[in-house]
Coordinates of C-alpha atoms in Angstrom, one line a residue:
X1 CA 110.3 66.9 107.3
X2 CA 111.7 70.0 108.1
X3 CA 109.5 73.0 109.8
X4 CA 108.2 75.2 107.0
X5 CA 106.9 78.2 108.2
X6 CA 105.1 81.3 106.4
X7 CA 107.7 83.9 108.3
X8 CA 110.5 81.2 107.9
X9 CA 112.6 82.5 104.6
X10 CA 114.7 79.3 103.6
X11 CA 117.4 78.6 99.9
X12 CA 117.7 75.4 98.6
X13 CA 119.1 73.9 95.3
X14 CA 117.7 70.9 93.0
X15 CA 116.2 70.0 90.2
X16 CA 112.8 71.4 88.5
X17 CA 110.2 70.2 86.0
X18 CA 107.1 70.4 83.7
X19 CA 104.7 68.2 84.3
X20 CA 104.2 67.8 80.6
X21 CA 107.7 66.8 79.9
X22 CA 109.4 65.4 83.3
X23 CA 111.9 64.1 81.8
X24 CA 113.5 67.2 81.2
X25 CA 115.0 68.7 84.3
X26 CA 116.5 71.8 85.0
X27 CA 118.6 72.7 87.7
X28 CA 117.8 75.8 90.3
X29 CA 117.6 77.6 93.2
X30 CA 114.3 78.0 95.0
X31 CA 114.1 81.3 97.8
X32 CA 111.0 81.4 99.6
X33 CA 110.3 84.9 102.1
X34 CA 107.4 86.6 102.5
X35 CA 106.8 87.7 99.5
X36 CA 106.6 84.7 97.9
X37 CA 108.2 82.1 96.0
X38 CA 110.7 82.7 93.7
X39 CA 112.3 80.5 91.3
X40 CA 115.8 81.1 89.2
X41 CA 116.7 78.4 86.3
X42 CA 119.9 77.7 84.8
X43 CA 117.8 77.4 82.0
X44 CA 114.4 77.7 80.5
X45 CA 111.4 75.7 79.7
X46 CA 110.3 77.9 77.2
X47 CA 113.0 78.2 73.8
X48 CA 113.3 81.6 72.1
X49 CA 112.3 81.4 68.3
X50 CA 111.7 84.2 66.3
X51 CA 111.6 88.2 67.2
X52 CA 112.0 89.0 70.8
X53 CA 109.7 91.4 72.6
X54 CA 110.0 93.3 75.8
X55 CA 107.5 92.8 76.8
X56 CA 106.8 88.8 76.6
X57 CA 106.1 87.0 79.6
X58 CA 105.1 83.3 80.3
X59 CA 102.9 81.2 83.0
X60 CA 102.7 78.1 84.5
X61 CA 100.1 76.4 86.1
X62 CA 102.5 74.1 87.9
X63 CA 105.9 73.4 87.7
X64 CA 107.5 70.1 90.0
X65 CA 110.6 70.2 91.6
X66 CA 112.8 68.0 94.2
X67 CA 115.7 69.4 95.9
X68 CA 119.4 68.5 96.9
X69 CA 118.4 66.8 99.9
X70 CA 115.8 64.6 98.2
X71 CA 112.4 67.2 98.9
X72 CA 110.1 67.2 96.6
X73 CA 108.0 71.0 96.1
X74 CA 105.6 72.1 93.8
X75 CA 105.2 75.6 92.7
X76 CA 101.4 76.7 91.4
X77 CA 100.3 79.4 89.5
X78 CA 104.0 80.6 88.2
X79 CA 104.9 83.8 86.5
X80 CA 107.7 84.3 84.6
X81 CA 109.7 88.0 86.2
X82 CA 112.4 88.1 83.8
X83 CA 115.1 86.2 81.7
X84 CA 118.8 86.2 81.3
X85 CA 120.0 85.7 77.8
X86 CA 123.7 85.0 77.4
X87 CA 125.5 84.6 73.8
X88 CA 128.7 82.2 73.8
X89 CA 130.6 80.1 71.7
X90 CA 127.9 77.2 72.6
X91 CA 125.2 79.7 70.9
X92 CA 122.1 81.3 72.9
X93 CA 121.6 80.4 76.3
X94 CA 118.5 81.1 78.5
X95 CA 117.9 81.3 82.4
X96 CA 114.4 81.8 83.5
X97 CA 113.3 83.7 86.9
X98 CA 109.8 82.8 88.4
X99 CA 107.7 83.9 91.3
X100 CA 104.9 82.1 93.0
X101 CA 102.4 83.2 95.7
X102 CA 101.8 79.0 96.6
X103 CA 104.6 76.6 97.4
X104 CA 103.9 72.6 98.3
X105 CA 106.5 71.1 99.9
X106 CA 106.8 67.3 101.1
X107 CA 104.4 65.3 98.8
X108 CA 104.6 65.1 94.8
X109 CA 100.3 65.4 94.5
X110 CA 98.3 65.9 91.2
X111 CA 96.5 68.9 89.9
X112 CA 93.2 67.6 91.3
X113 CA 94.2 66.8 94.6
X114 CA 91.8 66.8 97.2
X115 CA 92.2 67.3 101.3
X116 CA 90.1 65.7 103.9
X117 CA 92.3 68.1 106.5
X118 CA 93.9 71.4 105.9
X119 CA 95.4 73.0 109.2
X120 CA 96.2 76.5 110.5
X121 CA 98.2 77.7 113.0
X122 CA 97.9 81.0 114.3
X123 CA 99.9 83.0 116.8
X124 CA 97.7 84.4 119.5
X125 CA 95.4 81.8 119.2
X126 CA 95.0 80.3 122.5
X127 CA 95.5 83.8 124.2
X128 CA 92.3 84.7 122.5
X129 CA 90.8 80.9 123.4
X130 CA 91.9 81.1 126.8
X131 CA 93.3 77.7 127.2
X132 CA 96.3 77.9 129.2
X133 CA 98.5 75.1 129.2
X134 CA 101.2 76.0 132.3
X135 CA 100.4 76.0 136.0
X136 CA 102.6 76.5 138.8
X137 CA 102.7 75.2 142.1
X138 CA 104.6 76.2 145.4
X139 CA 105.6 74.7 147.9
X140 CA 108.1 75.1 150.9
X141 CA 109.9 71.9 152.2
X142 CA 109.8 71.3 156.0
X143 CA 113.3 70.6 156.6
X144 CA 115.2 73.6 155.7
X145 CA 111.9 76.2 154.6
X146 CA 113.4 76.5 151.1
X147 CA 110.8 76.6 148.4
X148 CA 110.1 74.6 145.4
X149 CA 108.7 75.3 142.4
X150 CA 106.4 73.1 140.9
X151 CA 105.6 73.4 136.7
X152 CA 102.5 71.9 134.9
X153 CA 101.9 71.2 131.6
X154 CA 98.3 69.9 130.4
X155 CA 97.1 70.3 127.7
X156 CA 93.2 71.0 126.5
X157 CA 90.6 68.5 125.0
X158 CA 89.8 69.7 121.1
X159 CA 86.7 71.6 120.3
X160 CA 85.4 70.8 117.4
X161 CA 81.8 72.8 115.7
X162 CA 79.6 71.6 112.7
X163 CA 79.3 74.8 110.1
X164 CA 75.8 73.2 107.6
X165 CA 76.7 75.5 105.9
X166 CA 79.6 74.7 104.2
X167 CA 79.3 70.9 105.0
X168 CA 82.0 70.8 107.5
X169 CA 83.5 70.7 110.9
X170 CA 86.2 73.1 112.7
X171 CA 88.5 71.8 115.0
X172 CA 90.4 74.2 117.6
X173 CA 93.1 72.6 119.0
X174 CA 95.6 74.0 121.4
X175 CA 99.1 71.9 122.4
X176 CA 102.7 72.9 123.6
X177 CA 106.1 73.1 121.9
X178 CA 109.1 72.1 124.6
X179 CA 112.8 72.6 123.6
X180 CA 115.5 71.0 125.4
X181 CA 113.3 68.2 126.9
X182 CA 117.0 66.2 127.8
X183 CA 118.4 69.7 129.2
X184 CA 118.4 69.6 133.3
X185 CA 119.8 72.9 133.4
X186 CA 117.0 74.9 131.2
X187 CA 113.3 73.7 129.5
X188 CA 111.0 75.9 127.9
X189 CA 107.4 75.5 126.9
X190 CA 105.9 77.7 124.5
X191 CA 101.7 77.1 123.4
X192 CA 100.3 77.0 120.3
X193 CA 96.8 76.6 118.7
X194 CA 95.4 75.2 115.8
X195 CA 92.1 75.8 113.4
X196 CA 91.7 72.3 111.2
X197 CA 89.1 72.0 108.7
X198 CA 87.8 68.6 107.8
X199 CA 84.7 69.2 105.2
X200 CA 82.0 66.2 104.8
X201 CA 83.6 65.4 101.5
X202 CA 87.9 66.3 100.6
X203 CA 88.2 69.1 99.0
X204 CA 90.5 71.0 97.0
X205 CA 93.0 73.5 98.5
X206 CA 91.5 76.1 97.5
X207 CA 88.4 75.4 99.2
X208 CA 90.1 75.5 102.2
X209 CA 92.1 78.5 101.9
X210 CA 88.4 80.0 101.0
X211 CA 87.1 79.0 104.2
X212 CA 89.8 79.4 106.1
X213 CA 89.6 83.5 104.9
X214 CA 86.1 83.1 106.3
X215 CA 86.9 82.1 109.7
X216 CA 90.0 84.8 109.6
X217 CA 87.7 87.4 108.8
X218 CA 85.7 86.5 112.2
X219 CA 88.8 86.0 114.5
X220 CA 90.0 89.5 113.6
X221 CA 86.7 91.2 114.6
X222 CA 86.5 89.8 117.4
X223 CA 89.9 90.2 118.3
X224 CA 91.3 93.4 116.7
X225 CA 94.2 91.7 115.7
X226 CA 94.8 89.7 112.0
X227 CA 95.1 86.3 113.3
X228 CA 96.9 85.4 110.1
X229 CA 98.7 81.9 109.9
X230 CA 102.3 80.8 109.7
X231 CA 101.9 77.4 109.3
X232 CA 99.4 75.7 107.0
X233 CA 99.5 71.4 106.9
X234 CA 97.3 69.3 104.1
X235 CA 96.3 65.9 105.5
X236 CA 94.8 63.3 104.1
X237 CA 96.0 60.3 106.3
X238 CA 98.4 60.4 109.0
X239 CA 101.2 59.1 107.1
X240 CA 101.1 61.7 104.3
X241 CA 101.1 65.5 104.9
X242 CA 102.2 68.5 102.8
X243 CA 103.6 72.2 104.2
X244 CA 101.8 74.9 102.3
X245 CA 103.4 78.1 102.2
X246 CA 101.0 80.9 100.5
X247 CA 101.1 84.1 100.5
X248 CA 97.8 85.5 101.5
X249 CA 96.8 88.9 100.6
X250 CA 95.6 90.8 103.7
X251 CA 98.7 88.6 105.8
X252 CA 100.4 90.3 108.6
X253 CA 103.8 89.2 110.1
X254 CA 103.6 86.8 113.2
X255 CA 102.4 88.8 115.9
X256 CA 100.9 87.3 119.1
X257 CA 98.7 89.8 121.3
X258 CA 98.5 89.2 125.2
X259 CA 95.1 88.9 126.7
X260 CA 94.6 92.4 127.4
X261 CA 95.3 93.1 123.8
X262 CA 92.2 91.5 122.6
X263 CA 89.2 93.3 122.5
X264 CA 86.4 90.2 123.1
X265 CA 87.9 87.1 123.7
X266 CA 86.2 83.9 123.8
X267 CA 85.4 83.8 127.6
X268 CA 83.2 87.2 127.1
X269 CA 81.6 86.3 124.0
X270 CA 78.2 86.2 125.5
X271 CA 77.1 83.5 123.5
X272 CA 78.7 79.7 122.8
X273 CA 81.5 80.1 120.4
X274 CA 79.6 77.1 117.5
X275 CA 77.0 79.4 117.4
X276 CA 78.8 82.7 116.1
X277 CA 80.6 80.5 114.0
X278 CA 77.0 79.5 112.0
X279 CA 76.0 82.5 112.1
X280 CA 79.0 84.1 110.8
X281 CA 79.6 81.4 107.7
X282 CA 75.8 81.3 107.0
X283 CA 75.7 85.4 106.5
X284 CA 79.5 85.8 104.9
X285 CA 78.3 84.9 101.0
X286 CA 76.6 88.3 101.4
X287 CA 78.7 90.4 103.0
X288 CA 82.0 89.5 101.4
X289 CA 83.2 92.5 99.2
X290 CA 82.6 95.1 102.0
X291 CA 84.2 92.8 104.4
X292 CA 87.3 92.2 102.6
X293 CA 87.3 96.2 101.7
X294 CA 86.9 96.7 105.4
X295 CA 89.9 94.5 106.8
X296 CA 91.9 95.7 104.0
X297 CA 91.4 99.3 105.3
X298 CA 91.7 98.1 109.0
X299 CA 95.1 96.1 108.2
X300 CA 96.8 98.9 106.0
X301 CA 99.1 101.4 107.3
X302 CA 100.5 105.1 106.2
X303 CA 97.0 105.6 104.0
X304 CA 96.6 108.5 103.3
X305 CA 93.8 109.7 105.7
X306 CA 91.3 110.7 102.8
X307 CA 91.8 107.2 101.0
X308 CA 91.5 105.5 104.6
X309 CA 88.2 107.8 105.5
X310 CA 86.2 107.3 101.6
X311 CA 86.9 103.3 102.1
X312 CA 85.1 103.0 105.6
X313 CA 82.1 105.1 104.2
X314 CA 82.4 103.1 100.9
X315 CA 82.4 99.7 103.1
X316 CA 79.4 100.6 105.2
X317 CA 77.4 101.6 102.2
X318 CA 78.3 97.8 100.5
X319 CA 77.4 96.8 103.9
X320 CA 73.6 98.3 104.1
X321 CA 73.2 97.1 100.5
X322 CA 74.3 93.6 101.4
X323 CA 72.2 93.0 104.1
X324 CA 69.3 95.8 104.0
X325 CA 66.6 96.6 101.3
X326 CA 67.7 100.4 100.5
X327 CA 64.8 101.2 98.1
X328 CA 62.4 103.7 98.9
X329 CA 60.2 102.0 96.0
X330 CA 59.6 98.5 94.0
X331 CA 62.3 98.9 91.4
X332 CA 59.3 97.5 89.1
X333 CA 57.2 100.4 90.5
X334 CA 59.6 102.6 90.0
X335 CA 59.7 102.1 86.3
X336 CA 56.9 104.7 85.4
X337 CA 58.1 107.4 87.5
X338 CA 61.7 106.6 85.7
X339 CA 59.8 106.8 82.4
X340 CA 57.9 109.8 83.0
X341 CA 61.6 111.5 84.8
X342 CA 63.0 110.6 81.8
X343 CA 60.0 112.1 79.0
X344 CA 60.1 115.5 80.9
X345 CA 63.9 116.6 80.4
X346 CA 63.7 119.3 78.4
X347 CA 64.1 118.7 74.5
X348 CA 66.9 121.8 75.2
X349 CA 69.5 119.5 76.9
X350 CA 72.0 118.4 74.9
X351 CA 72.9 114.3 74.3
X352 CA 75.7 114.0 76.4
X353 CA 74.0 116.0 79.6
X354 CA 70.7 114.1 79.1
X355 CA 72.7 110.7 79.6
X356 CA 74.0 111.6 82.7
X357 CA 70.4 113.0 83.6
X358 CA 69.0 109.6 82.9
X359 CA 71.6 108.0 84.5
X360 CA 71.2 109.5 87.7
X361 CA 67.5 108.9 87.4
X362 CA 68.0 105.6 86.7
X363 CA 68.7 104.8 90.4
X364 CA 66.3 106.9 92.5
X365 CA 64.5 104.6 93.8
X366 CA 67.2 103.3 95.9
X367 CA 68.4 105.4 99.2
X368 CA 70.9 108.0 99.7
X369 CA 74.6 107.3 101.5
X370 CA 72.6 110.0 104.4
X371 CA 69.5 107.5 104.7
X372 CA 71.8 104.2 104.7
X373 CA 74.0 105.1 107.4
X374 CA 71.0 106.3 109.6
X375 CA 69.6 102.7 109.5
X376 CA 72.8 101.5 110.0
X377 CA 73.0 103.5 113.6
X378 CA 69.5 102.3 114.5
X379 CA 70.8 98.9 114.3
X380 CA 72.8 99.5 117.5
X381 CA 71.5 100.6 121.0
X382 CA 71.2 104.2 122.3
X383 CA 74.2 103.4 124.8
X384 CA 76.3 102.0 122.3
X385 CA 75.6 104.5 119.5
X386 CA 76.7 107.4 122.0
X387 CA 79.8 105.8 122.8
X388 CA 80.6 104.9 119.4
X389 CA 79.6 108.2 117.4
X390 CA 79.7 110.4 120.4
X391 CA 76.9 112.9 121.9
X392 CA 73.9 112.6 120.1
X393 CA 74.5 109.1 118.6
X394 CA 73.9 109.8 115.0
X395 CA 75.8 110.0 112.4
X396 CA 77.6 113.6 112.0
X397 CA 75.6 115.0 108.9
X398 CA 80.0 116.6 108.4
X399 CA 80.8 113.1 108.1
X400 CA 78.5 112.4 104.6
X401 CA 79.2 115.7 103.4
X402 CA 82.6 115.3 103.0
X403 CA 82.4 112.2 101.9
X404 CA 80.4 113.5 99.0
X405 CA 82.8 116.5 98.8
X406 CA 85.7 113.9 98.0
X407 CA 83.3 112.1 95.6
X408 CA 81.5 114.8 93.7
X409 CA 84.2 117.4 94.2
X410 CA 80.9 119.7 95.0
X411 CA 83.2 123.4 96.1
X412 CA 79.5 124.1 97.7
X413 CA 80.4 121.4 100.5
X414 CA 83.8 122.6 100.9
X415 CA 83.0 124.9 103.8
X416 CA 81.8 122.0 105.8
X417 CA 84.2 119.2 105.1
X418 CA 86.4 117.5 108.1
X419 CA 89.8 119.1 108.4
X420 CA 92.4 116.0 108.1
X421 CA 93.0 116.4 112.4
X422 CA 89.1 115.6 112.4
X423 CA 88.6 113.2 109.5
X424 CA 91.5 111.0 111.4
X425 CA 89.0 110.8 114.7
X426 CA 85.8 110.3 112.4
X427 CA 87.8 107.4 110.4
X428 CA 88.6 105.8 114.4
X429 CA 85.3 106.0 115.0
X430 CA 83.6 104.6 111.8
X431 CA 85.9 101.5 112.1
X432 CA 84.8 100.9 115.6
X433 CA 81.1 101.5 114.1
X434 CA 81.7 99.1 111.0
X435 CA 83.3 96.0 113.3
X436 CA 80.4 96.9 115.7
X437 CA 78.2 96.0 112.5
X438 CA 80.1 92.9 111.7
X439 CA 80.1 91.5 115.1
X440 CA 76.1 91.5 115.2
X441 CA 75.8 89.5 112.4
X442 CA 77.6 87.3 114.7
X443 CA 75.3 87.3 117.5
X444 CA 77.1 89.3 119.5
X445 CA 75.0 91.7 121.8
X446 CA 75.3 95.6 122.2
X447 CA 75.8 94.9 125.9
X448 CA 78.9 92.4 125.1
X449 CA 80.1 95.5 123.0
X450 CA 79.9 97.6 125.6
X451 CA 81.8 96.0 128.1
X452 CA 84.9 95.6 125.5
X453 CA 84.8 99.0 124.5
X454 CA 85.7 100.0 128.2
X455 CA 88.4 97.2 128.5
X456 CA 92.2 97.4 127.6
X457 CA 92.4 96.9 124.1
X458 CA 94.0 99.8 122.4
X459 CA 90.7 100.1 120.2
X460 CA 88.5 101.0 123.0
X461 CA 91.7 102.8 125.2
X462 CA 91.7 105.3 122.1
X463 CA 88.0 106.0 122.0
X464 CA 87.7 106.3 125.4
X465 CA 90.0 109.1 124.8
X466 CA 88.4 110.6 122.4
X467 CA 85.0 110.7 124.7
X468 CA 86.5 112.1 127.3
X469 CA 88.2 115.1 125.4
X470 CA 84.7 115.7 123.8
X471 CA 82.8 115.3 127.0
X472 CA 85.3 118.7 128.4
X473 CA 84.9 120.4 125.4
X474 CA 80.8 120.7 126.3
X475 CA 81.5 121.1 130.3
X476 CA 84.7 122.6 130.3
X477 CA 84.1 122.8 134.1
X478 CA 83.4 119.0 134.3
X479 CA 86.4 116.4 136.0
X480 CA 84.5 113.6 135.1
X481 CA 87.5 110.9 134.2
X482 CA 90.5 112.4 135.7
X483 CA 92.8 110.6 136.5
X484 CA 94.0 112.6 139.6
X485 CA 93.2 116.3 141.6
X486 CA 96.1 117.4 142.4
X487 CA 95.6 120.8 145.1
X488 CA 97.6 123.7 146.2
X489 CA 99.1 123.3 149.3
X490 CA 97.9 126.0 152.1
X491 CA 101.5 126.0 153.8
X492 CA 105.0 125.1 152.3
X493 CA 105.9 121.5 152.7
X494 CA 109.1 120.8 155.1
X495 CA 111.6 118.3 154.0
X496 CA 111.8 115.9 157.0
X497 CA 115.1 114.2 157.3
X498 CA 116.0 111.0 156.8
X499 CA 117.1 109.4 160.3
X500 CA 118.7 106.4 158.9
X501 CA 120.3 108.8 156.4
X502 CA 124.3 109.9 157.2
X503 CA 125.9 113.2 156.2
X504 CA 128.2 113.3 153.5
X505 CA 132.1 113.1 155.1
X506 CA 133.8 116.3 154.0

């Protein structure tokens, strides 16, 4: 079967059909890129009768397929984008045009079909494992001193972690692609790695892409990069094996970071990799909504800076509420103090402006945006909030009040709202707080932290820029991180000649 890749756009020709009537077939053309699936018929499964609307549109749950060269594909979850309607001699003729975000290709399967395996790959992978595969040796030969080069390649034992729970095991796998293995002029030898899933019991697709999200979720904290797939195999025995080509929402193009891209690789996790794994599917039921919201704002480009600013502050607050009480009172205590709120607004106020009265009162019990981000901050050490937040390690009061500005539209905030110059460094900095957050629900510790946010990652590179501007703006005087002193010289300098140098011939 041929490589089916998600960044590997591909045409082909053949027949399609429902599985409700297969033995009507329709010809088409199937083009997969990445954004999506998408289907055009030389006919339609669906017959015009009656009056024609605009407006109408049709869906498929599944529609079969098998092309010229004999492969059979299934398209799920298929909408229709539009129809050509042609009027001849032969009457009214129909060709449909479809689009699908999930594509099966090698295996005709049915609707309930369930996986023991499903398998990622994902670029970067073993950079962020550490598991090289290539070593080199040299060595000089005796007889004439010219030197030889000597090319390894092993590859690394498997790693597989039990995740209770979710009743299953994950497999990391890392192995090699070589081209040209007959070639004695050229070889190349390229790594890969793998993330397998094999629950207790098979389970549907779906399932798998679920948990699969999961884990993504985790390697792109840790990492700062997506660590999205382009390659996705469902197993059930060795002998039978389907390509799945989906398009995943928060999916980036294949990228692979170096090493001193990452920001915590495995090596310097500070704790064994099966145990951030538990911790991190044990907790993610709860934390899912502000996660997602979180690497949605992370991953998206050319937001606007106030859209990109309100979603961190509205991530951390689902965040607090996920895994924090936030209630200054029993809600059930609170119920006659609501009441007795409630009886004393003034028999003055009118219907509509009482509502909104009792709808704000409604909720006071719980804490304010202010309160939940300061027990956010306590969560992390001194050290760390300083270097996160900057001097003082709290979280600027300019920070809520804008937020509230953009939400309330309150003019008496406006004097004190963050300029967009500023709001761009307080966004940086919340999103290093928020993954901060994320990775100690991991296990990971505040000293672990620490150490990456002085390394080479562009994440901690940028805020260790930021510090260091802010740290002259207090101490204008201070030179603390220069990067050189350069002095005035007390006596001109004197060119001294080169004496190998000749002069020009005139």
């Amino acid at each position: 079967m041929a490589d089916y890749s998600l960044d590997s756009p591909f045409e082909s020709t053949g027949t399609w059909w429902l599985p409700s009537d297969p033995d009507r077939k329709i010809n088409g053309t199937i083009r997969y890129s990445e954004e999506g699936a998408r289907l055009e018929l030389d006919d339609s499964f669906t017959s015009i009768v009656g009056p024609v609307f605009g407006d109408q549109s049709t869906t498929f749950e599944r529609i079969d397929g098998e092309t010229a060269l004999g492969v059979p594909m299934i398209l799920f979850h298929v909408h229709q984008t539009g129809r050509h309607m042609n009027f001849g001699p032969s009457g009214l003729r129909q060709q449909d045009r479809m689009i699908s975000s999930r594509l099966l290709i090698g295996h005709q399967i049915p609707d309930d079909a369930r996986f023991k395996k499903v398998r990622f790959r994902i670029p970067g992978l073993q950079h962020w494992l550490s598991s090289p595969l290539v070593q080199r040796g040299i060595e000089r030969k005796e007889n004439d001193g010219s030197i030889v080069f000597h090319y390894r390649v092993e590859g690394s034992a498997d790693e597989s972690f039990r995740l209770p729970s979710i009743a299953s095991d994950v497999t990391f796998t890392t192995t090699w692609i070589e081209s040209r293995a007959l070639d004695p002029f050229s070889c190349s030898v390229a790594s890969e790695a793998w993330v397998e899933l094999c629950p207790d019991e098979p389970q549907p697709l779906d399932w798998h892409l679920k948990q699969f999200a999961t884990l993504n979720y985790m390697l792109s904290w840790l990492s700062s990069w997506s660590m999205s797939p382009d390659k996705i195999e469902g197993i059930n025995d060795p002998h039978s094996s389907v390509s799945v080509l989906y398009r995943f929402q928060d999916r980036k193009p294949n990228l692979s970071p170096s090493q001193i891209d990452l920001f915590i690789p495995r090596p310097l996790l500070g704790i064994e990799l099966g145990v951030a794994l538990v911790n991190w599917f044990e907790i993610y039921s709860k934390i899912e909504d502000p996660c997602r919201l979180a690497i949605s704002t992370s991953g998206s480009k050319e937001l606007w800076i106030h859209v990109e600013f309100l979603s961190w502050m509205q991530a951390l607050e689902g965040l607090h509420r996920s895994i924090l009480d936030g209630n200054y009172m029993d809600p059930k205590a609170y119920e006659p103090v609501k009441k007795s709120l409630v009886d004393a607004i003034p028999n003055i106020v009118e219907q509509a402006h009482r509502e909104s009265l009792r709808s704000r009162i409604r909720y006071g019990y719980q804490y304010s945006l202010r309160k939940r981000l300061d027990e956010l901050t306590k969560r992390l050490s001194e050290p760390l909030r300083t270097i996160i937040l900057g001097e003082g390690g709290q979280f600027p009061g300019s920070w809520v009040e804008t937020r509230n500005y953009y939400t309330h539209w309150d003019v008496a905030l406006q004097p004190t709202i963050l300029e967009p110059p500023k709001m761009y460094e307080a966004s940086f900095r919340i999103s290093i707080f928020a993954r901060v957050l994320f990775l100690q629900l991991m296990g990971i510790s505040d000293e672990v932290v620490i150490q990456a946010l002085g390394g080479s990652c562009h994440l901690a590179q940028y805020l260790i820029q930021l510090n260091a501007r802010e740290h002259r703006k207090r101490f204008p005087d201070s030179t603390a991180g220069a990067l050189m002193y350069v002095s005035e010289a007390s006596a001109p300098i004197q060119e001294v000649a080169d004496p190998d140098s000749k002069e020009p011939e005139v």
